[in-house]
Amino acid sequence: MRVLHLTRDFPPPARGGISTAVAGQVAACRGRGIGALVLSFERGRGDVSPLVDEEIGGVPVVRVRTADHLDAALAAAATRGFDVVHVHEPLWWPVLAAHAPGAPLVISVHVDHEHMAALRGGDGGRSLEAQRGLLAAADVVVAPSRAAADRLRAGMPARAARLEVVPHGIVVPEAPPAGPREPLVACVGRFDERKGTADFVGAAQMLLGDRPGVRAVIAGGLPANPGAERRWRRRWLAAWPPEVAARIELPGWLDSGALAALYRRAAVVAVPSHYETFGLVALEAMAHGAPLVATRAGGLVDLVDDGTTGLLCRPGAVAALAAAIGRLLDGPELAARLGAAAAVRARRDFAPAALAGRWEDVYGRALARRR
């Protein structure tokens, strides 16, 4: 069996959770003998030609920089052949509908655009329209968490029988180091109110004001919108007292190696999201044994067992977030115990080998519906 993945920003130049999740899934399926062909939309990357055809770790990858070349990319994929189409990025849908309308179709809902539009008070734009088309056409709809599945089920009760819950996986690193961690608190991801970035900034100011030896790192940004990213940075720098600003790092979007190093040295990793379909940053931190503070938001509740593999607090509660982070900074034994338990769970339940059989079942169901 060969699966055509329609995604964006496929590694090595990964920029976000979808990139990492798809890479983990491709690795999982290869271990089960399921081949992959990846079409990756990389809008905004000036270092990529309009259409690049290459091979990454034995997987053919066609990279596309502009929407004008989506048709050509799909034509290139058709010459290689595939059995199932798996859509991760909804904006591929109009091209797919035109060129491969009869292909067995799986959609992974990495972002619930219906819910995001409601949270932001907007109309959702092209992404929401495309996702609605995919949900209507898909043979199997995959949600990465129970929370995401519940929302989808409520919005599409007639298609509940086509809904599956399969968590994202990651290529699990070597066992995390057992040595002491730095007095460093980290937050990773896109700058966004929904991601709780501003909540972390507020919590960091409280913590750094009381603990002169602690530093903070806010890693990430808005790679597709540098102007908005600069506005976020200016807003923070204007609000921070000089003694706090000197101990907060803004390194931008980190590559996989630098991000792994951050997870391995941070005393605490915070995931302060207001909602997560899954919460891949939390899983990455867990895999590296990082003590974790997250919110009770969407899929994070599936990942983090409060008091066992991390600490949970209410979304948007800045003081509670700061208190939970402070509890781990002040309690290294508790932090070490939570980090060790989190690493065991990540390696046991979310490694490629643990998920391969579930993806094989999903693709088998999609094929069976078209027979």
Short mmCIF file of C-alpha atoms in Angstrom, two decimals:
data_model
loop_
_atom_site.label_atom_id
_atom_site.label_comp_id
_atom_site.label_asym_id
_atom_site.label_seq_id
_atom_site.Cartn_x
_atom_site.Cartn_y
_atom_site.Cartn_z
CA MET A 1 0.00 0.00 0.00
CA ARG A 2 1.15 3.54 -0.76
CA VAL A 3 -0.31 6.67 0.82
CA LEU A 4 -0.20 10.13 -0.72
CA HIS A 5 0.11 12.73 2.06
CA LEU A 6 -1.05 16.26 1.23
CA THR A 7 0.49 18.46 3.89
CA ARG A 8 2.62 21.54 4.49
CA ASP A 9 6.17 22.26 5.67
CA PHE A 10 7.29 18.64 5.72
CA PRO A 11 10.64 18.15 7.53
CA PRO A 12 13.50 18.77 7.61
CA PRO A 13 12.36 22.43 7.40
CA ALA A 14 9.49 21.75 9.85
CA ARG A 15 7.58 24.77 11.11
CA GLY A 16 4.81 23.72 13.42
CA GLY A 17 2.89 20.80 14.82
CA ILE A 18 1.49 19.50 11.53
CA SER A 19 5.02 19.11 10.13
CA THR A 20 6.15 17.06 13.12
CA ALA A 21 2.97 14.99 13.29
CA VAL A 22 3.07 13.98 9.62
CA ALA A 23 6.75 13.06 9.84
CA GLY A 24 5.99 10.84 12.82
CA GLN A 25 3.12 9.18 11.00
CA VAL A 26 5.17 8.52 7.85
CA ALA A 27 7.84 6.90 10.03
CA ALA A 28 5.22 4.79 11.80
CA CYS A 29 3.75 3.51 8.55
CA ARG A 30 7.11 2.70 6.97
CA GLY A 31 7.73 0.35 9.89
CA ARG A 32 4.52 -1.45 8.88
CA GLY A 33 5.44 -1.67 5.21
CA ILE A 34 3.17 1.20 4.13
CA GLY A 35 4.87 3.44 1.59
CA ALA A 36 4.50 7.21 1.45
CA LEU A 37 4.58 9.99 -1.12
CA VAL A 38 4.46 13.53 0.29
CA LEU A 39 3.23 16.71 -1.38
CA SER A 40 4.23 19.61 0.87
CA PHE A 41 2.87 23.15 0.45
CA GLU A 42 5.53 25.57 1.76
CA ARG A 43 4.02 28.98 1.25
CA GLY A 44 6.24 31.82 2.39
CA ARG A 45 9.55 29.93 2.15
CA GLY A 46 11.72 32.00 -0.15
CA ASP A 47 14.49 29.38 -0.18
CA VAL A 48 12.30 26.86 -2.04
CA SER A 49 11.85 26.91 -5.81
CA PRO A 50 8.24 26.92 -7.04
CA LEU A 51 8.36 23.13 -7.48
CA VAL A 52 11.04 20.85 -5.97
CA ASP A 53 11.05 17.05 -6.35
CA GLU A 54 13.41 15.28 -3.95
CA GLU A 55 13.78 12.24 -1.71
CA ILE A 56 14.05 12.45 2.10
CA GLY A 57 15.03 9.30 3.93
CA GLY A 58 13.67 7.11 1.14
CA VAL A 59 10.38 9.04 0.92
CA PRO A 60 9.62 11.01 -2.29
CA VAL A 61 8.75 14.60 -1.37
CA VAL A 62 7.41 17.23 -3.79
CA ARG A 63 7.66 20.73 -2.31
CA VAL A 64 5.45 23.54 -3.62
CA ARG A 65 5.88 27.21 -2.76
CA THR A 66 2.91 28.81 -4.53
CA ALA A 67 -0.72 27.79 -4.99
CA ASP A 68 -0.21 28.11 -8.76
CA HIS A 69 1.88 24.92 -8.70
CA LEU A 70 -0.44 22.68 -6.70
CA ASP A 71 -1.88 21.16 -9.88
CA ALA A 72 1.60 20.39 -11.22
CA ALA A 73 2.59 18.79 -7.92
CA LEU A 74 -0.44 16.52 -7.93
CA ALA A 75 0.29 15.58 -11.54
CA ALA A 76 3.84 14.63 -10.50
CA ALA A 77 2.42 12.44 -7.73
CA ALA A 78 0.01 10.70 -10.10
CA THR A 79 2.90 9.37 -12.19
CA ARG A 80 4.18 7.45 -9.16
CA GLY A 81 0.82 6.00 -8.16
CA PHE A 82 -0.90 5.75 -4.77
CA ASP A 83 -3.71 3.78 -3.11
CA VAL A 84 -5.03 6.22 -0.48
CA VAL A 85 -4.96 10.01 -0.18
CA HIS A 86 -4.39 11.42 3.31
CA VAL A 87 -5.06 15.16 3.60
CA HIS A 88 -3.45 17.10 6.45
CA GLU A 89 -3.68 20.62 4.97
CA PRO A 90 -7.23 21.56 3.86
CA LEU A 91 -6.08 24.01 1.16
CA TRP A 92 -5.11 21.00 -1.00
CA TRP A 93 -8.80 20.03 -1.22
CA PRO A 94 -9.90 22.03 -4.32
CA VAL A 95 -7.02 20.58 -6.36
CA LEU A 96 -7.62 17.07 -5.10
CA ALA A 97 -11.35 17.30 -5.82
CA ALA A 98 -10.57 18.29 -9.41
CA HIS A 99 -7.82 15.75 -10.15
CA ALA A 100 -8.49 12.66 -8.02
CA PRO A 101 -12.17 12.68 -7.09
CA GLY A 102 -12.47 8.90 -6.76
CA ALA A 103 -9.45 8.21 -4.54
CA PRO A 104 -10.02 6.66 -1.09
CA LEU A 105 -9.77 9.67 1.20
CA VAL A 106 -8.61 10.13 4.80
CA ILE A 107 -8.54 13.54 6.50
CA SER A 108 -6.66 14.30 9.71
CA VAL A 109 -8.13 17.25 11.58
CA HIS A 110 -4.98 18.90 12.91
CA VAL A 111 -6.88 22.19 13.34
CA ASP A 112 -10.63 22.36 13.85
CA HIS A 113 -11.23 25.43 11.69
CA GLU A 114 -14.93 25.56 12.62
CA HIS A 115 -14.03 25.84 16.29
CA MET A 116 -11.18 28.27 15.64
CA ALA A 117 -13.48 30.56 13.67
CA ALA A 118 -15.94 30.57 16.58
CA LEU A 119 -13.17 31.37 19.08
CA ARG A 120 -11.82 34.21 16.96
CA GLY A 121 -15.18 35.58 15.87
CA GLY A 122 -14.37 35.27 12.15
CA ASP A 123 -15.71 33.33 9.18
CA GLY A 124 -12.79 30.89 8.91
CA GLY A 125 -11.98 31.84 5.32
CA ARG A 126 -10.79 29.36 2.69
CA SER A 127 -9.40 26.90 5.24
CA LEU A 128 -12.80 26.40 6.85
CA GLU A 129 -14.55 26.08 3.48
CA ALA A 130 -11.99 23.52 2.33
CA GLN A 131 -12.20 21.55 5.58
CA ARG A 132 -15.99 21.34 5.28
CA GLY A 133 -15.58 19.89 1.79
CA LEU A 134 -13.10 17.32 3.07
CA LEU A 135 -15.29 16.30 5.98
CA ALA A 136 -18.19 15.73 3.61
CA ALA A 137 -16.12 13.65 1.17
CA ALA A 138 -13.80 11.69 3.47
CA ASP A 139 -14.07 7.94 3.89
CA VAL A 140 -12.40 8.22 7.31
CA VAL A 141 -12.02 11.33 9.50
CA VAL A 142 -9.20 11.12 12.04
CA ALA A 143 -9.21 13.22 15.22
CA PRO A 144 -6.03 13.24 17.32
CA SER A 145 -7.78 13.42 20.71
CA ARG A 146 -11.06 12.62 22.40
CA ALA A 147 -11.80 16.32 22.82
CA ALA A 148 -11.38 16.94 19.09
CA ALA A 149 -13.49 13.88 18.28
CA ASP A 150 -16.30 15.05 20.55
CA ARG A 151 -16.44 18.44 18.79
CA LEU A 152 -16.43 16.84 15.35
CA ARG A 153 -19.07 14.32 16.35
CA ALA A 154 -21.34 17.08 17.60
CA GLY A 155 -20.96 18.94 14.30
CA MET A 156 -21.34 15.90 12.02
CA PRO A 157 -23.48 13.27 13.80
CA ALA A 158 -24.39 11.59 10.51
CA ARG A 159 -20.70 10.81 9.91
CA ALA A 160 -19.83 9.65 13.41
CA ALA A 161 -19.31 6.10 12.11
CA ARG A 162 -16.46 7.38 9.91
CA LEU A 163 -14.67 9.06 12.81
CA GLU A 164 -11.53 7.56 14.37
CA VAL A 165 -9.32 8.78 17.21
CA VAL A 166 -5.61 8.24 16.54
CA PRO A 167 -3.12 10.40 18.45
CA HIS A 168 -0.15 12.02 16.82
CA GLY A 169 3.16 10.27 17.24
CA ILE A 170 6.73 11.45 17.23
CA VAL A 171 10.05 9.90 16.41
CA VAL A 172 11.05 9.27 20.01
CA PRO A 173 14.52 10.53 20.97
CA GLU A 174 17.10 8.64 22.96
CA ALA A 175 16.38 8.35 26.67
CA PRO A 176 16.42 11.81 28.29
CA PRO A 177 19.43 12.73 30.43
CA ALA A 178 19.17 12.19 34.17
CA GLY A 179 21.33 15.17 35.18
CA PRO A 180 20.20 18.51 36.65
CA ARG A 181 18.33 21.00 34.50
CA GLU A 182 18.96 24.71 34.11
CA PRO A 183 16.82 27.31 35.95
CA LEU A 184 15.01 27.96 32.70
CA VAL A 185 11.29 28.11 31.86
CA ALA A 186 10.34 27.58 28.19
CA CYS A 187 7.29 28.16 26.03
CA VAL A 188 7.32 26.91 22.43
CA GLY A 189 5.06 27.58 19.46
CA ARG A 190 3.19 30.10 17.38
CA PHE A 191 2.65 33.58 18.84
CA ASP A 192 -1.11 33.57 19.30
CA GLU A 193 -3.65 34.52 21.95
CA ARG A 194 -5.22 31.08 21.52
CA LYS A 195 -1.84 29.49 22.24
CA GLY A 196 -1.68 31.42 25.49
CA THR A 197 1.52 33.22 24.53
CA ALA A 198 0.48 36.40 26.35
CA ASP A 199 -0.47 34.32 29.41
CA PHE A 200 3.03 32.86 29.52
CA VAL A 201 4.56 36.32 29.21
CA GLY A 202 2.53 37.47 32.21
CA ALA A 203 3.45 34.39 34.23
CA ALA A 204 7.13 34.76 33.32
CA GLN A 205 7.15 38.35 34.57
CA MET A 206 5.77 37.20 37.93
CA LEU A 207 8.27 34.37 38.21
CA LEU A 208 11.34 36.28 37.13
CA GLY A 209 10.50 39.16 39.43
CA ASP A 210 10.54 36.79 42.45
CA ARG A 211 13.42 34.55 41.30
CA PRO A 212 16.46 36.48 40.06
CA GLY A 213 18.28 33.31 39.03
CA VAL A 214 15.56 32.08 36.65
CA ARG A 215 15.45 32.78 32.91
CA ALA A 216 12.70 32.32 30.32
CA VAL A 217 12.72 31.37 26.63
CA ILE A 218 9.83 32.07 24.27
CA ALA A 219 10.72 30.02 21.19
CA GLY A 220 8.64 30.33 18.03
CA GLY A 221 6.94 33.15 16.23
CA LEU A 222 4.94 33.71 13.07
CA PRO A 223 7.16 32.63 10.15
CA ALA A 224 4.43 33.33 7.59
CA ASN A 225 3.74 36.81 9.00
CA PRO A 226 6.97 38.53 10.09
CA GLY A 227 5.23 41.88 10.50
CA ALA A 228 2.83 40.49 13.09
CA GLU A 229 5.72 38.74 14.84
CA ARG A 230 7.59 42.04 15.13
CA ARG A 231 4.50 43.63 16.67
CA TRP A 232 4.33 40.89 19.32
CA ARG A 233 7.98 41.41 20.16
CA ARG A 234 7.66 45.22 20.39
CA ARG A 235 4.63 44.87 22.64
CA TRP A 236 6.54 42.63 25.06
CA LEU A 237 9.74 44.65 25.09
CA ALA A 238 7.77 47.80 25.86
CA ALA A 239 6.09 46.12 28.83
CA TRP A 240 9.06 44.35 30.44
CA PRO A 241 11.17 46.11 33.08
CA PRO A 242 14.85 46.10 32.00
CA GLU A 243 15.86 43.59 34.69
CA VAL A 244 13.20 41.16 33.40
CA ALA A 245 13.88 41.75 29.69
CA ALA A 246 17.55 40.86 30.24
CA ARG A 247 16.52 37.35 31.33
CA ILE A 248 13.99 36.53 28.58
CA GLU A 249 15.25 35.07 25.31
CA LEU A 250 13.36 35.30 21.99
CA PRO A 251 15.34 32.96 19.71
CA GLY A 252 12.69 32.70 16.98
CA TRP A 253 11.60 29.45 15.37
CA LEU A 254 14.07 26.70 16.31
CA ASP A 255 15.08 23.75 14.16
CA SER A 256 14.53 20.24 15.53
CA GLY A 257 18.00 19.92 17.04
CA ALA A 258 17.88 23.26 18.87
CA LEU A 259 14.35 22.56 20.05
CA ALA A 260 15.36 19.16 21.45
CA ALA A 261 18.25 20.83 23.28
CA LEU A 262 15.83 23.35 24.80
CA TYR A 263 13.50 20.62 26.02
CA ARG A 264 16.44 18.76 27.57
CA ARG A 265 17.82 21.71 29.52
CA ALA A 266 14.63 23.51 30.63
CA ALA A 267 13.55 23.13 34.25
CA VAL A 268 9.92 23.57 33.14
CA VAL A 269 8.14 23.65 29.79
CA ALA A 270 4.79 25.47 29.77
CA VAL A 271 1.95 24.82 27.31
CA PRO A 272 -0.59 27.55 28.22
CA SER A 273 -3.00 27.06 25.29
CA HIS A 274 -6.65 28.07 25.46
CA TYR A 275 -7.50 25.13 23.18
CA GLU A 276 -5.51 22.35 21.51
CA THR A 277 -6.75 19.76 19.06
CA PHE A 278 -3.89 17.61 20.35
CA GLY A 279 -0.91 19.44 21.88
CA LEU A 280 2.23 18.24 20.11
CA VAL A 281 4.57 20.60 22.00
CA ALA A 282 3.47 18.92 25.22
CA LEU A 283 4.24 15.49 23.77
CA GLU A 284 7.65 16.61 22.50
CA ALA A 285 8.53 18.01 25.93
CA MET A 286 7.34 14.80 27.61
CA ALA A 287 9.47 12.67 25.30
CA HIS A 288 12.54 14.61 26.39
CA GLY A 289 11.67 14.22 30.06
CA ALA A 290 10.87 17.90 30.59
CA PRO A 291 8.74 18.76 33.65
CA LEU A 292 5.51 20.07 32.15
CA VAL A 293 2.82 22.58 33.09
CA ALA A 294 -0.15 22.66 30.71
CA THR A 295 -3.75 23.79 30.67
CA ARG A 296 -6.93 21.72 30.82
CA ALA A 297 -7.62 22.58 27.20
CA GLY A 298 -8.80 20.13 24.56
CA GLY A 299 -6.39 17.33 23.75
CA LEU A 300 -3.91 18.31 26.47
CA VAL A 301 -6.11 16.48 28.98
CA ASP A 302 -5.53 13.26 27.01
CA LEU A 303 -1.78 13.74 27.18
CA VAL A 304 -1.10 15.04 30.68
CA ASP A 305 -2.20 13.19 33.80
CA ASP A 306 -2.29 15.90 36.47
CA GLY A 307 0.20 15.12 39.21
CA THR A 308 1.63 12.09 37.39
CA THR A 309 3.10 13.24 34.07
CA GLY A 310 2.75 16.99 34.58
CA LEU A 311 0.66 19.69 36.22
CA LEU A 312 -2.57 21.12 34.80
CA CYS A 313 -4.19 24.50 35.40
CA ARG A 314 -7.17 26.39 34.04
CA PRO A 315 -6.74 28.07 30.61
CA GLY A 316 -6.26 31.82 30.82
CA ALA A 317 -5.46 31.80 34.55
CA VAL A 318 -2.10 33.60 34.55
CA ALA A 319 -1.59 33.52 38.32
CA ALA A 320 -2.37 29.79 38.45
CA LEU A 321 0.04 29.17 35.57
CA ALA A 322 2.80 31.06 37.39
CA ALA A 323 2.05 29.19 40.63
CA ALA A 324 2.26 25.77 38.93
CA ILE A 325 5.54 26.65 37.21
CA GLY A 326 6.87 28.00 40.50
CA ARG A 327 5.91 24.78 42.25
CA LEU A 328 8.16 22.80 39.89
CA LEU A 329 10.99 25.33 40.09
CA ASP A 330 10.90 25.14 43.88
CA GLY A 331 10.38 21.36 43.98
CA PRO A 332 13.10 19.67 41.89
CA GLU A 333 12.23 16.22 43.22
CA LEU A 334 8.61 16.58 42.10
CA ALA A 335 9.74 18.00 38.76
CA ALA A 336 12.15 15.10 38.18
CA ARG A 337 9.47 12.54 39.05
CA LEU A 338 6.91 14.09 36.69
CA GLY A 339 9.47 14.42 33.88
CA ALA A 340 10.59 10.80 34.18
CA ALA A 341 7.00 9.51 34.15
CA ALA A 342 6.18 11.71 31.15
CA ALA A 343 9.14 10.34 29.19
CA VAL A 344 8.06 6.76 29.87
CA ARG A 345 4.52 7.47 28.66
CA ALA A 346 5.66 9.30 25.52
CA ARG A 347 8.06 6.51 24.54
CA ARG A 348 5.52 3.76 25.31
CA ASP A 349 2.33 5.18 23.79
CA PHE A 350 3.38 7.62 21.05
CA ALA A 351 6.40 6.08 19.33
CA PRO A 352 5.91 5.10 15.65
CA ALA A 353 5.75 1.38 16.46
CA ALA A 354 2.94 1.99 18.95
CA LEU A 355 0.73 3.70 16.35
CA ALA A 356 1.54 1.88 13.10
CA GLY A 357 -1.20 -0.73 13.43
CA ARG A 358 -3.85 1.92 14.05
CA TRP A 359 -2.91 3.78 10.86
CA GLU A 360 -2.96 0.52 8.93
CA ASP A 361 -6.54 -0.03 10.14
CA VAL A 362 -7.54 3.52 9.10
CA TYR A 363 -6.23 3.05 5.56
CA GLY A 364 -7.82 -0.38 5.33
CA ARG A 365 -11.20 1.15 6.23
CA ALA A 366 -10.80 3.86 3.58
CA LEU A 367 -9.99 1.28 0.91
CA ALA A 368 -12.89 -0.95 1.97
CA ARG A 369 -15.40 1.88 1.56
CA ARG A 370 -14.44 2.26 -2.11
CA ARG A 371 -14.58 -1.42 -3.03
#
